[in-house]
Tab-separated table of C-alpha atoms in Angstrom:
chain	number	residue	atom	x	y	z
W	107	MET	CA	0.000	0.000	0.000
W	108	ALA	CA	1.356	3.463	-0.948
W	109	ASP	CA	2.234	5.859	1.816
W	110	THR	CA	-0.199	8.671	2.405
W	111	PRO	CA	1.105	12.147	1.495
W	112	HIS	CA	1.406	13.047	5.157
W	113	GLU	CA	3.442	9.899	5.886
W	114	ILE	CA	5.795	10.738	3.007
W	115	GLU	CA	6.259	14.278	4.254
W	116	GLN	CA	7.324	13.068	7.680
W	117	SER	CA	9.735	10.516	6.198
W	118	VAL	CA	11.775	13.094	4.236
W	119	PRO	CA	13.841	15.667	6.190
W	120	LEU	CA	13.043	18.404	3.658
W	121	PHE	CA	9.377	18.218	4.625
W	122	TRP	CA	9.797	18.165	8.412
W	123	PRO	CA	8.790	21.834	8.901
W	124	MET	CA	5.703	21.344	6.758
W	125	ALA	CA	4.894	18.113	8.642
W	126	ALA	CA	5.049	19.985	11.929
W	127	VAL	CA	2.618	22.624	10.660
W	128	LEU	CA	0.253	19.938	9.397
W	129	GLY	CA	0.526	18.198	12.776
W	130	TRP	CA	-0.421	21.399	14.543
W	131	GLN	CA	-3.349	21.858	12.203
W	132	GLU	CA	-4.511	18.319	12.838
W	133	ALA	CA	-4.238	18.886	16.586
W	134	GLY	CA	-6.354	21.997	16.148
W	135	TYR	CA	-8.939	20.101	14.142
W	136	GLN	CA	-8.958	17.361	16.790
W	137	ALA	CA	-9.397	19.910	19.588
W	138	MET	CA	-12.280	21.465	17.690
W	139	ALA	CA	-13.889	18.052	17.157
W	140	ASP	CA	-13.383	17.178	20.826
W	141	GLY	CA	-14.903	20.512	21.787
W	142	LEU	CA	-17.984	19.869	19.693
W	143	ARG	CA	-18.362	16.394	21.161
W	144	PHE	CA	-17.935	17.853	24.649
W	145	VAL	CA	-20.730	20.383	24.078
W	146	GLN	CA	-23.019	17.613	22.820
W	147	GLU	CA	-22.181	15.254	25.685
W	148	ALA	CA	-22.430	18.011	28.319
W	149	ALA	CA	-25.939	18.770	27.079
W	150	GLU	CA	-26.750	15.047	27.099
W	151	ILE	CA	-25.698	14.505	30.714
W	152	SER	CA	-27.313	17.745	31.913
W	153	ALA	CA	-30.769	16.907	30.528
W	154	PRO	CA	-30.667	13.190	29.701
W	155	PRO	CA	-33.578	10.896	28.805
W	156	GLU	CA	-35.172	8.822	31.570
W	157	PRO	CA	-33.341	5.729	32.843
W	158	SER	CA	-34.325	2.295	31.615
W	159	TRP	CA	-34.258	-1.237	33.042
W	160	ALA	CA	-31.317	-3.423	32.051
W	161	THR	CA	-33.071	-6.770	32.577
W	162	PRO	CA	-36.324	-7.929	30.906
W	163	ASN	CA	-39.295	-7.811	33.248
W	164	GLU	CA	-43.044	-7.469	33.382
W	165	VAL	CA	-45.297	-5.333	35.541
W	166	LEU	CA	-47.068	-7.702	37.898
W	167	LEU	CA	-49.047	-5.006	39.744
W	168	ASP	CA	-49.737	-1.360	38.961
W	169	LEU	CA	-50.603	0.266	42.285
W	170	ASP	CA	-51.017	3.889	43.331
W	171	THR	CA	-47.478	4.134	44.705
W	172	MET	CA	-45.544	1.684	42.551
W	173	ARG	CA	-45.326	-0.809	39.759
W	174	LEU	CA	-44.250	-4.191	41.078
W	175	ARG	CA	-41.839	-5.504	38.464
W	176	ASP	CA	-41.281	-9.240	38.113
W	177	PHE	CA	-37.893	-10.335	36.737
W	178	GLY	CA	-38.560	-14.065	36.976
W	179	GLY	CA	-36.078	-16.570	38.379
W	180	SER	CA	-35.664	-20.311	38.783
W	181	GLY	CA	-39.325	-20.710	39.707
W	182	SER	CA	-38.805	-22.290	43.111
W	183	GLY	CA	-38.279	-20.885	46.592
W	184	LEU	CA	-39.694	-17.818	48.298
W	185	PRO	CA	-40.017	-14.656	46.208
W	186	VAL	CA	-37.416	-11.976	46.846
W	187	ILE	CA	-38.684	-8.396	46.715
W	188	ILE	CA	-36.084	-5.684	46.333
W	189	ASP	CA	-37.566	-2.680	48.117
W	190	ALA	CA	-35.867	0.069	46.146
W	191	PRO	CA	-34.929	3.447	47.612
W	192	TYR	CA	-37.701	6.028	47.603
W	193	ALA	CA	-35.717	9.153	48.247
W	194	GLY	CA	-35.922	11.026	44.978
W	195	HIS	CA	-34.403	8.740	42.351
W	196	SER	CA	-35.607	5.894	40.146
W	197	ALA	CA	-35.750	2.286	41.319
W	198	THR	CA	-33.648	1.378	38.258
W	199	ILE	CA	-30.631	1.699	40.578
W	200	ALA	CA	-31.419	-1.954	41.419
W	201	ASP	CA	-31.021	-2.903	37.735
W	202	PHE	CA	-28.690	-0.149	36.646
W	203	ALA	CA	-26.863	-1.545	33.615
W	204	PRO	CA	-25.445	-4.786	32.220
W	205	GLY	CA	-22.677	-5.799	34.619
W	206	GLN	CA	-24.044	-3.418	37.244
W	207	SER	CA	-27.350	-4.975	38.180
W	208	LEU	CA	-28.332	-6.258	41.605
W	209	VAL	CA	-31.314	-7.942	39.961
W	210	ALA	CA	-29.045	-9.832	37.551
W	211	THR	CA	-26.690	-10.778	40.384
W	212	LEU	CA	-29.532	-12.320	42.392
W	213	LEU	CA	-30.912	-14.108	39.328
W	214	ALA	CA	-27.457	-15.512	38.547
W	215	ALA	CA	-27.412	-17.034	42.042
W	216	GLY	CA	-30.458	-19.107	41.079
W	217	LEU	CA	-33.012	-17.430	43.316
W	218	GLY	CA	-36.584	-18.499	42.685
W	219	ARG	CA	-38.198	-15.172	41.862
W	220	VAL	CA	-36.893	-11.597	41.969
W	221	LEU	CA	-39.143	-8.533	42.003
W	222	VAL	CA	-38.586	-4.787	42.456
W	223	THR	CA	-40.783	-2.020	43.845
W	224	ASP	CA	-40.691	0.575	41.068
W	225	TRP	CA	-41.817	3.663	42.987
W	226	LYS	CA	-43.720	6.309	41.066
W	227	SER	CA	-42.910	9.997	40.984
W	228	ALA	CA	-45.575	11.815	42.966
W	229	GLY	CA	-48.162	13.553	40.843
W	230	PRO	CA	-50.534	16.168	42.309
W	231	GLU	CA	-53.015	13.440	43.257
W	232	MET	CA	-50.358	11.768	45.442
W	233	ARG	CA	-49.437	14.734	47.597
W	234	ASP	CA	-51.322	13.421	50.667
W	235	PHE	CA	-49.965	9.876	50.480
W	236	ASP	CA	-48.381	9.024	53.831
W	237	ILE	CA	-45.992	6.348	55.051
W	238	ASP	CA	-48.943	4.091	55.867
W	239	LYS	CA	-49.968	4.164	52.202
W	240	TYR	CA	-46.564	2.814	51.178
W	241	LEU	CA	-46.484	0.147	53.892
W	242	ALA	CA	-49.979	-0.995	52.877
W	243	GLU	CA	-48.981	-1.405	49.233
W	244	ILE	CA	-45.811	-3.336	50.109
W	245	ASN	CA	-48.138	-5.613	52.062
W	246	VAL	CA	-50.344	-5.962	48.968
W	247	ALA	CA	-47.242	-6.842	46.923
W	248	ILE	CA	-46.314	-9.603	49.371
W	249	ASP	CA	-49.852	-10.978	49.255
W	250	GLU	CA	-49.729	-10.939	45.452
W	251	VAL	CA	-46.675	-13.245	45.407
W	252	GLY	CA	-48.050	-15.751	47.905
W	253	GLY	CA	-48.209	-14.014	51.271
W	254	ARG	CA	-44.594	-14.552	52.370
W	255	ALA	CA	-41.396	-13.126	50.947
W	256	ILE	CA	-37.795	-12.175	51.587
W	257	LEU	CA	-37.329	-8.397	51.580
W	258	VAL	CA	-34.142	-6.703	50.382
W	259	GLY	CA	-34.357	-3.081	51.518
W	260	LEU	CA	-32.062	-0.566	49.845
W	261	CYS	CA	-31.507	2.783	51.597
W	262	GLN	CA	-34.935	4.267	52.468
W	263	GLY	CA	-36.496	1.046	51.220
W	264	GLY	CA	-34.774	-0.567	54.190
W	265	TRP	CA	-36.708	1.196	56.923
W	266	MET	CA	-39.926	0.582	54.989
W	267	SER	CA	-39.079	-3.133	54.757
W	268	ALA	CA	-38.224	-3.257	58.461
W	269	MET	CA	-41.544	-1.575	59.269
W	270	VAL	CA	-43.427	-4.167	57.225
W	271	ALA	CA	-41.480	-6.938	58.992
W	272	ALA	CA	-42.416	-5.410	62.373
W	273	ARG	CA	-46.080	-4.982	61.407
W	274	PHE	CA	-46.475	-8.363	59.650
W	275	PRO	CA	-43.701	-10.584	61.051
W	276	SER	CA	-45.187	-13.810	59.661
W	277	LYS	CA	-45.017	-12.425	56.115
W	278	VAL	CA	-41.276	-11.653	56.048
W	279	ALA	CA	-39.063	-14.743	56.013
W	280	ALA	CA	-35.761	-12.846	55.971
W	281	LEU	CA	-34.606	-9.251	55.770
W	282	VAL	CA	-31.622	-7.620	54.074
W	283	LEU	CA	-30.893	-4.012	55.076
W	284	ALA	CA	-28.370	-2.411	52.713
W	285	GLY	CA	-27.338	1.173	53.411
W	286	SER	CA	-30.561	1.514	55.405
W	287	PRO	CA	-30.958	4.184	58.123
W	288	ILE	CA	-32.519	2.257	61.009
W	289	ASP	CA	-31.228	4.341	63.938
W	290	THR	CA	-31.065	7.817	62.424
W	291	ASP	CA	-29.393	9.287	65.535
W	292	ALA	CA	-26.412	6.967	65.230
W	293	GLY	CA	-23.144	8.237	63.791
W	294	ASP	CA	-22.518	11.785	62.663
W	295	GLY	CA	-23.220	11.901	58.939
W	296	PRO	CA	-24.241	15.012	56.990
W	297	ILE	CA	-27.843	13.797	56.526
W	298	ARG	CA	-28.252	13.425	60.283
W	299	ARG	CA	-26.817	16.898	60.886
W	300	MET	CA	-28.966	18.433	58.165
W	301	ALA	CA	-32.142	16.837	59.534
W	302	HIS	CA	-31.483	18.136	63.051
W	303	GLU	CA	-30.122	21.565	62.172
W	304	THR	CA	-32.725	22.538	59.571
W	305	PRO	CA	-36.046	23.573	61.168
W	306	LEU	CA	-39.110	21.578	60.136
W	307	SER	CA	-40.686	24.829	58.951
W	308	ALA	CA	-38.058	25.021	56.202
W	309	TYR	CA	-39.043	21.574	54.921
W	310	ARG	CA	-42.711	22.559	55.084
W	311	ASP	CA	-41.978	25.670	53.038
W	312	MET	CA	-40.206	23.569	50.387
W	313	VAL	CA	-43.207	21.237	50.170
W	314	ALA	CA	-45.652	24.145	50.023
W	315	SER	CA	-43.674	25.764	47.205
W	316	HIS	CA	-44.260	22.645	45.089
W	317	HIS	CA	-48.009	22.456	45.796
W	318	GLY	CA	-47.854	19.784	48.470
W	319	ARG	CA	-45.035	17.692	47.042
W	320	MET	CA	-41.297	17.583	47.625
W	321	SER	CA	-39.620	18.544	44.384
W	322	GLY	CA	-37.103	15.985	43.144
W	323	SER	CA	-35.174	18.743	41.404
W	324	LEU	CA	-34.874	20.657	44.663
W	325	MET	CA	-33.608	17.555	46.475
W	326	LEU	CA	-31.159	16.931	43.651
W	327	THR	CA	-29.751	20.419	44.117
W	328	GLY	CA	-29.275	19.674	47.813
W	329	TRP	CA	-27.454	16.416	47.067
W	330	LYS	CA	-25.220	18.139	44.536
W	331	ASN	CA	-24.348	20.833	47.037
W	332	MET	CA	-22.987	18.137	49.375
W	333	HIS	CA	-20.227	17.647	46.767
W	334	ALA	CA	-20.493	20.925	44.892
W	335	GLU	CA	-17.001	20.965	43.391
W	336	LYS	CA	-17.486	17.527	41.857
W	337	GLN	CA	-21.060	18.077	40.650
W	338	TYR	CA	-20.780	21.559	39.186
W	339	LEU	CA	-17.264	21.491	37.744
W	340	GLY	CA	-15.438	18.231	38.331
W	341	LYS	CA	-17.699	15.964	36.310
W	342	PHE	CA	-17.475	18.254	33.284
W	343	LEU	CA	-13.678	18.399	33.551
W	344	ASP	CA	-13.656	14.600	33.739
W	345	LEU	CA	-15.978	14.439	30.749
W	346	TYR	CA	-13.674	16.595	28.635
W	347	ALA	CA	-10.609	14.625	29.753
W	348	HIS	CA	-12.267	11.383	28.587
W	349	ILE	CA	-14.128	12.753	25.560
W	350	GLU	CA	-12.505	10.202	23.234
W	351	ASP	CA	-13.136	7.268	25.593
W	352	ARG	CA	-16.421	5.782	24.366
W	353	ASN	CA	-16.748	3.398	27.313
W	354	TYR	CA	-16.360	6.272	29.767
W	355	ILE	CA	-18.931	8.346	27.881
W	356	GLU	CA	-21.452	5.500	27.855
W	357	ARG	CA	-20.983	4.861	31.579
W	358	THR	CA	-21.393	8.560	32.308
W	359	GLU	CA	-24.540	8.814	30.183
W	360	THR	CA	-26.080	5.801	31.946
W	361	PHE	CA	-25.382	7.255	35.374
W	362	GLU	CA	-26.654	10.709	34.487
W	363	ARG	CA	-29.889	9.261	33.086
W	364	TRP	CA	-30.503	7.928	36.578
W	365	TYR	CA	-29.069	10.853	38.558
W	366	GLU	CA	-30.474	13.788	36.574
W	367	ASN	CA	-34.058	12.458	36.462
W	368	PRO	CA	-35.233	12.827	40.075
W	369	LEU	CA	-38.647	11.786	41.381
W	370	ASP	CA	-41.059	14.052	43.250
W	371	LEU	CA	-42.219	12.739	46.635
W	372	PRO	CA	-45.610	13.154	48.325
W	373	GLY	CA	-45.332	16.059	50.730
W	374	ARG	CA	-46.998	14.240	53.594
W	375	TYR	CA	-44.742	11.169	53.228
W	376	TYR	CA	-41.645	13.345	53.008
W	377	LEU	CA	-42.474	15.489	56.044
W	378	GLN	CA	-43.323	12.395	58.090
W	379	ALA	CA	-39.969	10.860	57.193
W	380	ILE	CA	-38.085	14.045	58.117
W	381	ASP	CA	-39.941	14.691	61.358
W	382	LEU	CA	-40.865	11.275	62.734
W	383	LEU	CA	-37.880	9.266	61.517
W	384	PHE	CA	-34.926	11.619	61.108
W	385	LYS	CA	-35.710	14.274	63.704
W	386	GLN	CA	-37.514	12.239	66.375
W	387	ASN	CA	-36.106	8.793	65.466
W	388	LEU	CA	-39.404	7.209	66.530
W	389	PHE	CA	-38.947	3.907	64.696
W	390	ALA	CA	-35.679	3.088	66.455
W	391	LYS	CA	-37.295	4.098	69.762
W	392	GLY	CA	-40.272	1.779	69.189
W	393	GLU	CA	-42.715	4.685	69.094
W	394	PHE	CA	-43.671	4.906	65.413
W	395	LEU	CA	-47.318	4.194	64.622
W	396	GLY	CA	-47.691	2.179	61.428
W	397	LEU	CA	-50.967	0.865	60.043
W	398	GLY	CA	-52.708	1.307	63.394
W	399	ARG	CA	-50.048	-0.237	65.626
W	400	ARG	CA	-46.937	0.897	67.463
W	401	LEU	CA	-44.065	-0.686	65.570
W	402	SER	CA	-41.209	-2.253	67.486
W	403	LEU	CA	-38.055	-3.573	65.868
W	404	LYS	CA	-38.100	-6.234	68.596
W	405	ASP	CA	-41.054	-7.762	66.726
W	406	VAL	CA	-38.728	-8.449	63.790
W	407	THR	CA	-37.410	-11.919	64.579
W	408	CYS	CA	-36.530	-13.230	61.109
W	409	PRO	CA	-32.904	-13.779	59.977
W	410	ALA	CA	-31.313	-10.463	58.951
W	411	TYR	CA	-28.308	-9.336	56.902
W	412	LEU	CA	-26.875	-5.839	57.473
W	413	LEU	CA	-24.720	-4.243	54.768
W	414	ALA	CA	-22.988	-0.862	55.082
W	415	GLY	CA	-20.373	1.051	53.077
W	416	ASP	CA	-17.123	2.103	54.723
W	417	SER	CA	-17.196	5.509	53.025
W	418	ASP	CA	-20.981	5.974	52.892
W	419	ASP	CA	-21.769	9.575	53.863
W	420	ILE	CA	-25.504	9.227	53.156
W	421	THR	CA	-26.277	6.365	55.552
W	422	THR	CA	-23.396	5.847	57.955
W	423	ARG	CA	-22.409	2.377	59.072
W	424	GLU	CA	-23.605	3.192	62.600
W	425	GLN	CA	-27.143	3.832	61.353
W	426	VAL	CA	-27.221	0.434	59.635
W	427	PHE	CA	-25.410	-1.689	62.214
W	428	ALA	CA	-27.497	-0.298	65.096
W	429	ALA	CA	-30.163	-2.727	63.891
W	430	GLU	CA	-28.125	-5.580	65.369
W	431	ASP	CA	-29.137	-4.507	68.876
W	432	LEU	CA	-32.599	-3.197	67.966
W	433	LEU	CA	-33.995	-6.221	66.115
W	434	GLY	CA	-35.641	-9.072	67.962
W	435	THR	CA	-33.691	-11.488	65.762
W	436	PRO	CA	-31.284	-13.719	67.737
W	437	LYS	CA	-27.711	-12.470	67.303
W	438	ALA	CA	-26.703	-15.816	65.831
W	439	GLN	CA	-29.101	-15.179	62.924
W	440	ILE	CA	-27.793	-11.701	62.107
W	441	ARG	CA	-24.993	-11.215	59.589
W	442	LYS	CA	-23.307	-7.876	59.040
W	443	LEU	CA	-20.708	-6.744	56.544
W	444	LEU	CA	-18.829	-3.498	55.947
W	445	ALA	CA	-18.117	-3.218	52.237
W	446	LYS	CA	-15.657	-0.980	50.448
W	447	GLY	CA	-17.174	2.113	48.889
W	448	GLY	CA	-19.909	4.673	49.275
W	449	HIS	CA	-23.681	4.677	49.297
W	450	ILE	CA	-24.756	4.173	45.688
W	451	GLY	CA	-21.951	1.696	45.123
W	452	LEU	CA	-23.628	-0.660	47.598
W	453	PHE	CA	-26.405	-1.228	45.061
W	454	MET	CA	-24.701	-0.923	41.667
W	455	GLY	CA	-20.915	-0.865	42.145
W	456	ARG	CA	-19.156	-3.481	39.984
W	457	HIS	CA	-16.856	-4.663	42.775
W	458	THR	CA	-19.645	-4.847	45.362
W	459	LEU	CA	-21.877	-6.785	42.988
W	460	ALA	CA	-19.036	-9.141	42.116
W	461	ASP	CA	-17.497	-9.610	45.567
W	462	VAL	CA	-20.240	-8.963	48.150
W	463	TRP	CA	-23.725	-9.615	46.778
W	464	PRO	CA	-23.132	-13.208	45.592
W	465	GLY	CA	-22.480	-14.112	49.244
W	466	ILE	CA	-25.646	-12.289	50.302
W	467	ALA	CA	-27.539	-14.088	47.528
W	468	GLN	CA	-26.294	-17.410	48.899
W	469	TRP	CA	-27.492	-16.362	52.357
W	470	ILE	CA	-30.893	-15.443	50.867
W	471	ALA	CA	-31.029	-18.872	49.215
W	472	GLU	CA	-30.365	-20.508	52.586
W	473	GLN	CA	-33.342	-18.599	54.032
W	474	GLY	CA	-35.655	-20.169	51.468
W	475	GLY	CA	-35.104	-17.985	48.412
W	476	LYS	CA	-33.960	-20.895	46.247
C-alpha cells in the first residue's frame, strides 16, 4: 500500500517543517472536534432521557405508589422483593446496567423469583400519600406473590421493609438491610446533621412551594451541594478529559440518566420521614405508629443481613449496624458486613456486585429464596 502524502512528508527531512505545521493543524482540528463532542455530551448529561431497566421484566401489579416488576427466576423458593430506595431517584438503581445490576446478580445465584418495587414519581393526586400508604402497598405486593417473601431493603427502602417486617412478622421470612438508616441518631453523617439543624418549617416551606409535594429537582440540588465541586465542575472536567473514551462516555450517560431524572415525593410522606424518623427517630425508639399499631423492631425476629459502606456519607455504618441490637432477631441469625465504597456503590458498584452480593444471595437462598 502506498504511503499517504502526510506519511511521506514526515519521512523526508526536507518536509519536516511542513509536517510539523500539518501536525499542529490536525491537533487543532482534533481539539475542535473534541470541543464539539464535549458540548453535545455536556448537554446530554445535563438533561438526559429517563433511565431504563437493564433486565427484561413485566409489571405484575400497577398500584397507586408503585409498579411491582417481576424479573422471573428459577421458579422455586420464596419470592425476593427488592424494596428500592424512595428518596428522589428511580428504582432502576437496582437494575442499573449490564454488569451493574443487583437484579441480575440475584438471578445468577439461582433465586426463585426476583421482584422490584418501582416507585412512582408523585403527581398532584399523590401529595397526601403518607408512610402508611406505602407500607400498605408493600403488604399488597407480598400478598400478590403468595403471602410470604424475603425483603431486600435498599436505603430508604430498608426502613420501609423493616416496618413491614415489624407490622407483619409472619409475612417476612428474611430481611436484608443495605445502606438503610434504622437508627437515624447513630453516627454523625451530613444527613443526620442536616435533619437536626434545619427547622421543620423550612421543609414545610419547600413542600408548600411545590403544591404539596417535595420537588425531586430541589432535592437533587441539595445532594449536589454536598459535593459541589465535583457536581458543578469536576464531572465536566472529567468528561472533557475522557471525551474520546467511548466506554467512559457511555458509563457517564447511563449514570446521568438515573441521577439527573429525580422523582417528586408526596409532601406528607416526606415530612413524616423528616420529622418522625430523622428528627424524632421514633422507629428506632419503638414509638412509630404504622398501620394502626406501634411498631417495634423487637417484633422483627426473622434472619437479617446488614450491609454498610465504609465511606458511605448518606447512611453511615452506625445507622445500619445499630439494627443488630434493635432487632428481635437472635444475634446468631444476624450477619453484618462493611463493604468498600460509598452509598450508591452498595447497590450498583461493579466490585460490590461481584465480591459482596453473591455471598448475600447465597445467604438469601439458605433462608428459602432458592
